[in-house]
Amino acid sequence: MRSIVLVAILLLAGVSPVMGNSTAQQPDIVQEHWYHSYLTLTLDVQAWAEDYPEIVLLTVAGQTELGKNLWVVQISDWTQNTKPDGTQKEIVYIDGGHHGNEHLGTELAFLTAEYYIEGWGAGDQDVIDVLTTTEIHILIMLNADGNDIDTRWNLNQVDLNRNYDHYWNTCPTTQPGSSAFSESETLANSNYMNTVVTDADLYVTMHTGVWIMLYPWGKWPDQPSDWELFHGIREEVHTNISDIPIQNANQGLYPNCGTSRDYGYGVMGFPTFTFETDDEQWLLGTIEPLSDRLGEELDVMKYLIDNVWYWRARLTIEEITIEDDVVNFDVVNDGRASTRNATLQYLNEETDEILWQSDNFTVNITSRISVSTNGFDYDNGVWRLSYQKRIINSAQWVNETVDESLVSIIKVEDDSFLLGYGLFNPLSMIMALSVVAILKPELSEVETSE
Ligand SMILES: [Zn+2]
């Protein structure tokens, strides 16, 4: 019944006239009910690039096994290379269509792009704010060959979402390919991650199968080291937006290895979700308009994109005081990810040589700590804060210059100098040992691994 009505709608809408017109998108009634083929997607993304050159750059990440282009829509206010304050824009990476029979996942990737592009065109201030500060890269249809014949597999009968180079073929699985990245689609996707969006603070890969959002790992039942980040997002989504289940992939679904999600997190260090938008597979269209059907899922995407700034550690030094050779400082984390192995460093500006650095410290999500380390006896250098964006080993390092004006030097009484208050003075040594003793519980946490 459902498919008969659908065919009637599509006949009324008239699909064929669209094909010849390269500057117009599909009429809304087609877009809302008929899932994309490679051809209609190509027409739509080309029309976006033509109609909105200031915010849409259309690029190609590579080709499918059959030679179809892997279109990536890059959406941002491209008239500015940075945010208004001169800092680097946040980066979001999204892909859809690993499995050619999971059309609603592909359509959510398309709708996400459409929301930001059309919102910009309509002057929506929220959208303008996002595109002024954020780059959104969307590879809408990865398995274009499989999509057009409505099959899960690619041309070589490989499950693309088992073909990534992260514990490839180490789970009970079917059709992972002859080796990691044996397929042109997955190889192209990983190249894009490794060359264009290496700094992404959000990666969402879109599928259908069960209505659920999955965070790493698929390989292990254990929670990932950044579990606080994922649990925090789950809490906010459930409180404010949607009841969609959000779970570790291994427990929420089943053990799976070589997925783009585990690769995105485990190798690239991105906060990553698999967004399973629906339980529908193998249908080519929908009676309920797509924007209604996927409205709640799009709201979740808007939340994840709006808040991308928070999906990493964001450390700021509040003040530094130096008393004799002891450096004291307060650090605040405004991000929603924790960091370990952070240090405050003092460098020779010309040679970049680290002259002194604090003991390693840990800063949990949205918290403040005080650190005290001795052995400082330098000048003419610059201060730098060095830390990982997230706890996972593959997370990127951040090296931020610390403003010199935060430093204040507390002069000691002349008497102290008479006591010989140097680095190897017995009193200094006692102080140094007690600082190490205080920090010891934190140092032991440093030895983490995935
Ligand atoms: Zn899938």
GROMACS .gro file of N, CA and C and ligand atoms in nm, residues 98-99 101-102 152 161 206-209 276 281, ligand 1:
model
   37
   98HIS      N    1   2.752   0.472   0.381
   98HIS     CA    2   2.845   0.357   0.374
   98HIS      C    3   2.773   0.235   0.318
   99HIS      N    4   2.648   0.219   0.360
   99HIS     CA    5   2.567   0.104   0.317
   99HIS      C    6   2.458   0.154   0.222
  101ASN      N    7   2.191   0.049   0.106
  101ASN     CA    8   2.048   0.022   0.130
  101ASN      C    9   1.996   0.098   0.252
  102GLU      N   10   2.079   0.187   0.308
  102GLU     CA   11   2.039   0.260   0.429
  102GLU      C   12   2.014   0.406   0.395
  152ARG      N   13   2.370  -0.323   0.042
  152ARG     CA   14   2.461  -0.287   0.151
  152ARG      C   15   2.605  -0.276   0.102
  161ASN      N   16   3.190  -0.055   0.594
  161ASN     CA   17   3.206  -0.018   0.735
  161ASN      C   18   3.270  -0.129   0.819
  206MET      N   19   2.663   0.837   0.925
  206MET     CA   20   2.518   0.816   0.928
  206MET      C   21   2.474   0.687   0.858
  207HIS      N   22   2.391   0.611   0.929
  207HIS     CA   23   2.342   0.480   0.883
  207HIS      C   24   2.194   0.467   0.918
  208THR      N   25   2.135   0.352   0.880
  208THR     CA   26   2.007   0.312   0.939
  208THR      C   27   2.015   0.165   0.976
  209GLY      N   28   1.926   0.121   1.064
  209GLY     CA   29   1.926  -0.018   1.107
  209GLY      C   30   1.847  -0.033   1.235
  276GLU      N   31   2.246   0.602   1.378
  276GLU     CA   32   2.153   0.509   1.312
  276GLU      C   33   2.017   0.577   1.318
  281GLN      N   34   1.531  -0.012   0.599
  281GLN     CA   35   1.634  -0.034   0.497
  281GLN      C   36   1.562  -0.079   0.370
  451ZN      ZN   37   2.496   0.082   0.799
   0.00000   0.00000   0.00000
